[in-house]
Amino acid sequence: MPDPAREPVRIPVKAVGPQSPKEPPKEPAKPWLETVPGLLTAVGGVIAAVATLIAALNAAGIVGGADPTPTPTSTATHTATATATHTATLTATPTSTAAPTSTAAPTSTAAPTALPSPTPTVAPTSTSVAALPWSDDFEDPSSGFAHQAEGESYVMGYVDGAYSIRLTAPEYEAWSLTDGVGELDDFSAEVDAWLAEGLEDNDFGLLLRYQDKAGDQPASGDQPASGDFYLFAISSDGYYRAQLFQGGAWRDLVAWTASPHIRVGGEVNRLRVDCLGPRLRFYANGVLLVELVDETLRRGALGLSAGSGAEPGSDIRFDNLLVRPAAP
């Protein structure tokens, strides 16, 4: 069966007038559509050649082939960016938390230490006659205190292996200084003391840092108008006090205060004083009763003191005196 696409197309001519005489028929011209199949065939050949060329180039790796690298590039960029961001964040966190290191402010909390330093900064050089420790058991009447002294209001001296101060007048204070150790600045002294006879209305204890304004230190005597000193005393009814005698007048540093650590009546009390610069500590039977600071007197002689109340007749005894360097 003939191919319709290749069959020549014939267009009839309609007569519109009287027919002219017939001329011999001519070979009709081929229409342009008849050339299309040839053109398509040529184009198909070109396309096939181009495809063959591309395939050859692709096989040679010149065109196409390996996957393009932009994807790995973008992946690497993403990874690097994420890593950098994470690292920066971690680094920034410790930096901010390092701020507490600046809380060295607690160092300023050392400022509230208001207590005086236990070590004196301007302690005078000691001129003690005897090296410390020094002691006196009062068995030897020539040990350093007044061997025997008597006045209108007192009698004092060595009695039965102890030192006695007996008051014969009311409201009277008498003392005896030792020249066994001379002047002292910083020291600790302790002694046994008790009421041997008389009323409990009394006082007795240690006299400290005595300075005689007349120039000479008397071995014993009544209440001096020319000397300055500290006095730590207790009473036989369970009280203690600390005083400064200066310029002929008494001043209470600690007024009479009751203490359960003081033995009453005729019992023996072990009294102790520590002098360290301006710091003064007073003890009874190993218990600290009071600690105070006073700048008035920094050195002087050591003595024993006793006083009477409203009624005379108290006989106070002292024994086992020990003087040694002050403990800080």
Short mmCIF file of C-alpha atoms in Angstrom, two decimals:
data_model
loop_
_atom_site.label_atom_id
_atom_site.label_comp_id
_atom_site.label_asym_id
_atom_site.label_seq_id
_atom_site.Cartn_x
_atom_site.Cartn_y
_atom_site.Cartn_z
CA MET A 1 0.00 0.00 0.00
CA PRO A 2 1.48 3.29 -1.02
CA ASP A 3 2.61 5.65 1.79
CA PRO A 4 0.17 8.53 1.91
CA ALA A 5 2.87 10.84 3.21
CA ARG A 6 4.84 10.31 0.04
CA GLU A 7 1.86 10.40 -2.46
CA PRO A 8 1.95 13.60 -4.59
CA VAL A 9 -0.82 16.09 -3.76
CA ARG A 10 -2.84 17.27 -6.73
CA ILE A 11 -4.93 20.45 -6.55
CA PRO A 12 -7.79 20.62 -9.13
CA VAL A 13 -8.33 23.93 -11.01
CA LYS A 14 -11.93 25.16 -11.29
CA ALA A 15 -12.92 26.79 -14.58
CA VAL A 16 -14.38 30.22 -14.28
CA GLY A 17 -15.01 31.23 -17.82
CA PRO A 18 -15.31 29.76 -21.11
CA GLN A 19 -12.79 27.19 -21.42
CA SER A 20 -9.81 28.01 -23.50
CA PRO A 21 -8.55 25.54 -25.88
CA LYS A 22 -6.64 22.75 -24.18
CA GLU A 23 -2.88 22.88 -24.20
CA PRO A 24 -0.72 19.83 -23.82
CA PRO A 25 -0.48 18.92 -20.06
CA LYS A 26 2.67 19.97 -18.15
CA GLU A 27 4.49 18.09 -15.29
CA PRO A 28 3.19 19.68 -12.07
CA ALA A 29 5.78 21.25 -9.61
CA LYS A 30 6.41 19.39 -6.36
CA PRO A 31 5.12 21.21 -3.28
CA TRP A 32 7.62 22.20 -0.41
CA LEU A 33 6.18 19.72 2.03
CA GLU A 34 7.64 16.95 0.01
CA THR A 35 11.11 18.12 1.16
CA VAL A 36 10.35 17.78 4.92
CA PRO A 37 11.20 14.10 5.17
CA GLY A 38 14.62 14.75 3.83
CA LEU A 39 15.30 17.58 6.24
CA LEU A 40 14.20 15.49 9.20
CA THR A 41 16.51 12.74 8.14
CA ALA A 42 19.44 15.16 7.95
CA VAL A 43 18.66 16.71 11.36
CA GLY A 44 18.40 13.26 12.92
CA GLY A 45 21.82 12.44 11.60
CA VAL A 46 23.31 15.60 13.10
CA ILE A 47 21.70 14.88 16.46
CA ALA A 48 23.01 11.33 16.40
CA ALA A 49 26.51 12.61 15.64
CA VAL A 50 26.38 15.13 18.46
CA ALA A 51 25.14 12.47 20.87
CA THR A 52 27.95 10.20 19.79
CA LEU A 53 30.47 13.01 20.38
CA ILE A 54 29.08 13.82 23.83
CA ALA A 55 29.17 10.17 24.79
CA ALA A 56 32.78 9.96 23.73
CA LEU A 57 33.72 13.08 25.68
CA ASN A 58 31.84 11.84 28.70
CA ALA A 59 33.62 8.53 28.57
CA ALA A 60 36.94 10.35 28.38
CA GLY A 61 36.10 12.32 31.51
CA ILE A 62 36.23 15.64 29.74
CA VAL A 63 32.55 16.37 30.19
CA GLY A 64 30.39 15.11 33.09
CA GLY A 65 31.81 12.07 34.90
CA ALA A 66 32.68 12.63 38.59
CA ASP A 67 30.15 14.32 40.83
CA PRO A 68 30.64 18.03 41.16
CA THR A 69 32.55 19.12 44.21
CA PRO A 70 30.30 21.98 45.38
CA THR A 71 28.36 19.60 47.63
CA PRO A 72 31.40 18.46 49.67
CA THR A 73 32.54 22.07 49.71
CA SER A 74 29.27 23.19 51.22
CA THR A 75 29.44 20.32 53.72
CA ALA A 76 32.94 21.26 54.82
CA THR A 77 31.91 24.87 55.17
CA HIS A 78 28.94 23.88 57.33
CA THR A 79 31.07 21.65 59.54
CA ALA A 80 33.71 24.29 60.03
CA THR A 81 31.15 26.92 60.85
CA ALA A 82 29.38 24.74 63.38
CA THR A 83 32.63 23.73 65.03
CA ALA A 84 33.87 27.27 65.32
CA THR A 85 30.60 28.45 66.81
CA HIS A 86 30.55 25.64 69.39
CA THR A 87 34.16 26.20 70.38
CA ALA A 88 33.63 29.90 70.85
CA THR A 89 30.64 29.26 73.08
CA LEU A 90 32.57 26.87 75.33
CA THR A 91 35.47 29.26 75.62
CA ALA A 92 33.24 32.17 76.56
CA THR A 93 31.61 30.26 79.43
CA PRO A 94 34.76 29.67 81.54
CA THR A 95 35.75 33.28 81.00
CA SER A 96 32.55 34.49 82.60
CA THR A 97 32.80 32.05 85.49
CA ALA A 98 36.34 33.13 86.21
CA ALA A 99 34.92 36.29 87.74
CA PRO A 100 34.57 34.69 91.21
CA THR A 101 38.34 34.59 91.31
CA SER A 102 38.16 38.30 91.92
CA THR A 103 36.30 37.59 95.16
CA ALA A 104 39.51 38.20 97.03
CA ALA A 105 37.32 40.59 99.02
CA PRO A 106 37.29 38.06 101.93
CA THR A 107 40.87 39.21 102.48
CA SER A 108 39.36 42.51 103.63
CA THR A 109 37.57 40.54 106.24
CA ALA A 110 40.85 40.31 108.08
CA ALA A 111 40.37 44.02 108.96
CA PRO A 112 37.80 43.23 111.83
CA THR A 113 40.69 41.76 113.97
CA ALA A 114 40.48 44.58 116.56
CA LEU A 115 42.32 42.79 119.35
CA PRO A 116 45.76 44.22 120.11
CA SER A 117 48.69 42.18 118.92
CA PRO A 118 49.96 39.88 121.69
CA THR A 119 53.49 40.86 120.72
CA PRO A 120 54.36 44.39 121.89
CA THR A 121 55.91 46.53 119.19
CA VAL A 122 57.55 49.08 121.44
CA ALA A 123 58.58 46.98 124.41
CA PRO A 124 61.33 48.64 126.48
CA THR A 125 64.50 46.71 127.13
CA SER A 126 64.33 44.89 130.43
CA THR A 127 66.85 45.86 133.11
CA SER A 128 66.04 43.05 135.53
CA VAL A 129 68.70 42.46 138.18
CA ALA A 130 68.18 38.69 138.16
CA ALA A 131 67.63 36.49 135.15
CA LEU A 132 64.19 34.97 134.93
CA PRO A 133 62.79 32.68 136.11
CA TRP A 134 63.32 33.76 139.72
CA SER A 135 61.62 32.33 142.79
CA ASP A 136 61.36 32.86 146.56
CA ASP A 137 60.03 30.31 149.05
CA PHE A 138 60.57 32.76 151.97
CA GLU A 139 62.72 30.33 153.91
CA ASP A 140 65.63 32.76 153.75
CA PRO A 141 64.97 36.16 155.40
CA SER A 142 67.63 37.71 153.15
CA SER A 143 65.90 36.70 149.91
CA GLY A 144 64.98 40.25 148.94
CA PHE A 145 61.95 41.48 150.91
CA ALA A 146 62.04 43.57 154.06
CA HIS A 147 63.35 41.33 156.81
CA GLN A 148 61.27 43.05 159.48
CA ALA A 149 59.32 46.29 159.18
CA GLU A 150 56.87 47.84 161.62
CA GLY A 151 54.82 51.01 161.66
CA GLU A 152 51.81 52.45 163.44
CA SER A 153 49.44 50.57 161.11
CA TYR A 154 51.30 47.43 160.04
CA VAL A 155 53.86 44.74 160.89
CA MET A 156 55.56 42.69 158.15
CA GLY A 157 58.36 40.14 157.80
CA TYR A 158 59.28 36.47 157.44
CA VAL A 159 57.16 34.15 159.60
CA ASP A 160 57.21 30.33 159.58
CA GLY A 161 58.52 29.94 156.04
CA ALA A 162 56.14 32.53 154.58
CA TYR A 163 55.91 36.31 154.33
CA SER A 164 53.39 38.06 156.59
CA ILE A 165 51.70 41.47 156.35
CA ARG A 166 49.50 42.20 159.38
CA LEU A 167 47.28 45.28 159.47
CA THR A 168 46.79 46.98 162.86
CA ALA A 169 44.65 49.87 161.62
CA PRO A 170 41.35 49.96 159.69
CA GLU A 171 41.13 50.97 156.04
CA TYR A 172 44.85 50.67 155.53
CA GLU A 173 47.06 49.36 152.70
CA ALA A 174 50.64 48.20 153.21
CA TRP A 175 53.10 46.57 150.82
CA SER A 176 56.62 45.18 150.55
CA LEU A 177 58.77 45.39 147.41
CA THR A 178 61.45 42.89 146.45
CA ASP A 179 64.87 43.86 145.20
CA GLY A 180 65.51 40.26 144.13
CA VAL A 181 64.59 40.99 140.51
CA GLY A 182 64.76 44.79 140.32
CA GLU A 183 62.60 46.56 137.72
CA LEU A 184 60.59 44.46 135.28
CA ASP A 185 58.79 45.29 132.06
CA ASP A 186 57.21 42.12 130.62
CA PHE A 187 56.88 39.25 133.07
CA SER A 188 54.58 36.74 134.75
CA ALA A 189 54.41 36.44 138.55
CA GLU A 190 52.44 34.06 140.75
CA VAL A 191 52.21 33.47 144.50
CA ASP A 192 50.21 31.56 147.11
CA ALA A 193 48.21 33.88 149.39
CA TRP A 194 45.75 33.31 152.24
CA LEU A 195 44.18 34.79 155.37
CA ALA A 196 46.05 33.41 158.38
CA GLU A 197 44.09 35.36 161.00
CA GLY A 198 41.42 38.05 161.19
CA LEU A 199 38.29 39.11 159.36
CA GLU A 200 37.36 38.33 155.78
CA ASP A 201 36.84 42.05 155.11
CA ASN A 202 40.27 42.53 153.56
CA ASP A 203 42.25 42.57 150.31
CA PHE A 204 45.59 41.09 149.32
CA GLY A 205 47.55 40.43 146.15
CA LEU A 206 50.39 41.49 143.86
CA LEU A 207 51.71 45.02 143.36
CA LEU A 208 53.05 45.61 139.81
CA ARG A 209 55.33 48.05 137.99
CA TYR A 210 55.93 50.24 140.99
CA GLN A 211 57.68 53.51 140.08
CA ASP A 212 58.82 55.74 142.93
CA LYS A 213 58.59 59.37 141.83
CA ALA A 214 60.96 60.42 144.60
CA GLY A 215 63.74 58.47 142.90
CA ASP A 216 64.25 55.63 145.38
CA GLN A 217 62.18 52.48 145.75
CA PRO A 218 61.44 51.86 149.43
CA ALA A 219 61.78 48.26 150.57
CA SER A 220 58.41 48.54 152.31
CA GLY A 221 56.00 51.19 153.41
CA ASP A 222 52.53 52.58 153.68
CA GLN A 223 50.38 53.79 150.83
CA PRO A 224 52.92 55.96 148.98
CA ALA A 225 52.06 59.46 147.90
CA SER A 226 55.04 59.62 145.53
CA GLY A 227 54.87 56.21 143.81
CA ASP A 228 52.74 54.88 140.95
CA PHE A 229 51.78 51.21 140.54
CA TYR A 230 49.12 48.64 139.61
CA LEU A 231 47.45 46.44 142.23
CA PHE A 232 45.67 43.15 141.62
CA ALA A 233 43.92 41.96 144.77
CA ILE A 234 41.29 39.51 146.01
CA SER A 235 39.34 39.34 149.27
CA SER A 236 38.68 36.43 151.62
CA ASP A 237 34.96 36.65 150.86
CA GLY A 238 35.35 35.88 147.13
CA TYR A 239 35.91 39.17 145.25
CA TYR A 240 38.69 40.63 143.07
CA ARG A 241 39.62 44.03 141.66
CA ALA A 242 42.35 45.81 139.67
CA GLN A 243 43.52 49.35 140.43
CA LEU A 244 45.98 51.98 139.32
CA PHE A 245 47.52 54.20 141.98
CA GLN A 246 48.94 57.35 140.35
CA GLY A 247 49.71 60.80 141.68
CA GLY A 248 48.40 59.92 145.14
CA ALA A 249 44.95 58.78 143.93
CA TRP A 250 43.31 55.42 143.30
CA ARG A 251 41.55 54.57 140.06
CA ASP A 252 39.59 51.37 139.58
CA LEU A 253 40.44 49.52 136.37
CA VAL A 254 38.10 46.73 137.46
CA ALA A 255 35.81 47.38 140.45
CA TRP A 256 35.15 44.71 143.08
CA THR A 257 33.71 41.70 141.24
CA ALA A 258 32.56 38.38 142.71
CA SER A 259 34.06 35.19 141.30
CA PRO A 260 33.36 31.53 142.08
CA HIS A 261 37.01 30.77 141.30
CA ILE A 262 38.25 32.57 144.42
CA ARG A 263 38.50 30.37 147.52
CA VAL A 264 37.00 32.02 150.59
CA GLY A 265 37.91 32.11 154.26
CA GLY A 266 41.40 30.92 155.10
CA GLU A 267 41.90 28.75 152.01
CA VAL A 268 45.00 29.23 149.89
CA ASN A 269 44.58 31.01 146.54
CA ARG A 270 47.19 30.87 143.79
CA LEU A 271 47.32 34.37 142.29
CA ARG A 272 48.98 35.18 138.98
CA VAL A 273 49.56 38.29 136.88
CA ASP A 274 50.88 38.55 133.30
CA CYS A 275 52.30 41.87 132.14
CA LEU A 276 52.99 42.13 128.42
CA GLY A 277 53.32 45.69 127.19
CA PRO A 278 50.02 47.40 127.99
CA ARG A 279 48.19 44.09 128.41
CA LEU A 280 47.50 42.94 131.95
CA ARG A 281 45.98 39.55 132.78
CA PHE A 282 44.85 38.52 136.27
CA TYR A 283 44.27 34.90 137.34
CA ALA A 284 43.07 33.05 140.43
CA ASN A 285 43.75 29.33 140.82
CA GLY A 286 44.59 28.92 137.15
CA VAL A 287 41.48 30.71 135.85
CA LEU A 288 41.71 34.00 133.94
CA LEU A 289 39.52 36.51 135.80
CA VAL A 290 40.10 39.58 133.67
CA GLU A 291 42.33 40.94 130.90
CA LEU A 292 42.72 44.63 130.30
CA VAL A 293 44.87 47.14 128.45
CA ASP A 294 46.41 50.19 130.12
CA GLU A 295 49.27 52.31 128.77
CA THR A 296 50.10 54.20 131.98
CA LEU A 297 52.97 52.10 133.36
CA ARG A 298 55.26 49.90 131.28
CA ARG A 299 57.85 48.84 133.86
CA GLY A 300 58.68 48.91 137.55
CA ALA A 301 59.26 46.91 140.74
CA LEU A 302 57.26 43.93 142.01
CA GLY A 303 55.76 43.65 145.49
CA LEU A 304 53.24 42.03 147.83
CA SER A 305 50.33 44.02 149.24
CA ALA A 306 47.62 43.65 151.90
CA GLY A 307 44.84 45.91 153.18
CA SER A 308 42.27 46.02 155.96
CA GLY A 309 38.57 46.83 155.89
CA ALA A 310 36.47 48.57 158.51
CA GLU A 311 38.05 46.44 161.25
CA PRO A 312 41.84 45.93 161.72
CA GLY A 313 43.63 42.73 162.59
CA SER A 314 43.93 40.79 159.29
CA ASP A 315 47.13 38.75 158.95
CA ILE A 316 47.87 37.86 155.31
CA ARG A 317 50.53 35.30 154.34
CA PHE A 318 52.40 34.79 151.05
CA ASP A 319 54.52 31.86 149.86
CA ASN A 320 56.10 30.24 146.78
CA LEU A 321 56.61 33.36 144.69
CA LEU A 322 57.66 32.66 141.09
CA VAL A 323 58.65 35.25 138.48
CA ARG A 324 59.29 34.24 134.88
CA PRO A 325 59.17 35.67 131.35
CA ALA A 326 55.68 36.58 130.19
CA ALA A 327 53.90 34.15 127.90
CA PRO A 328 52.43 35.71 124.72
#
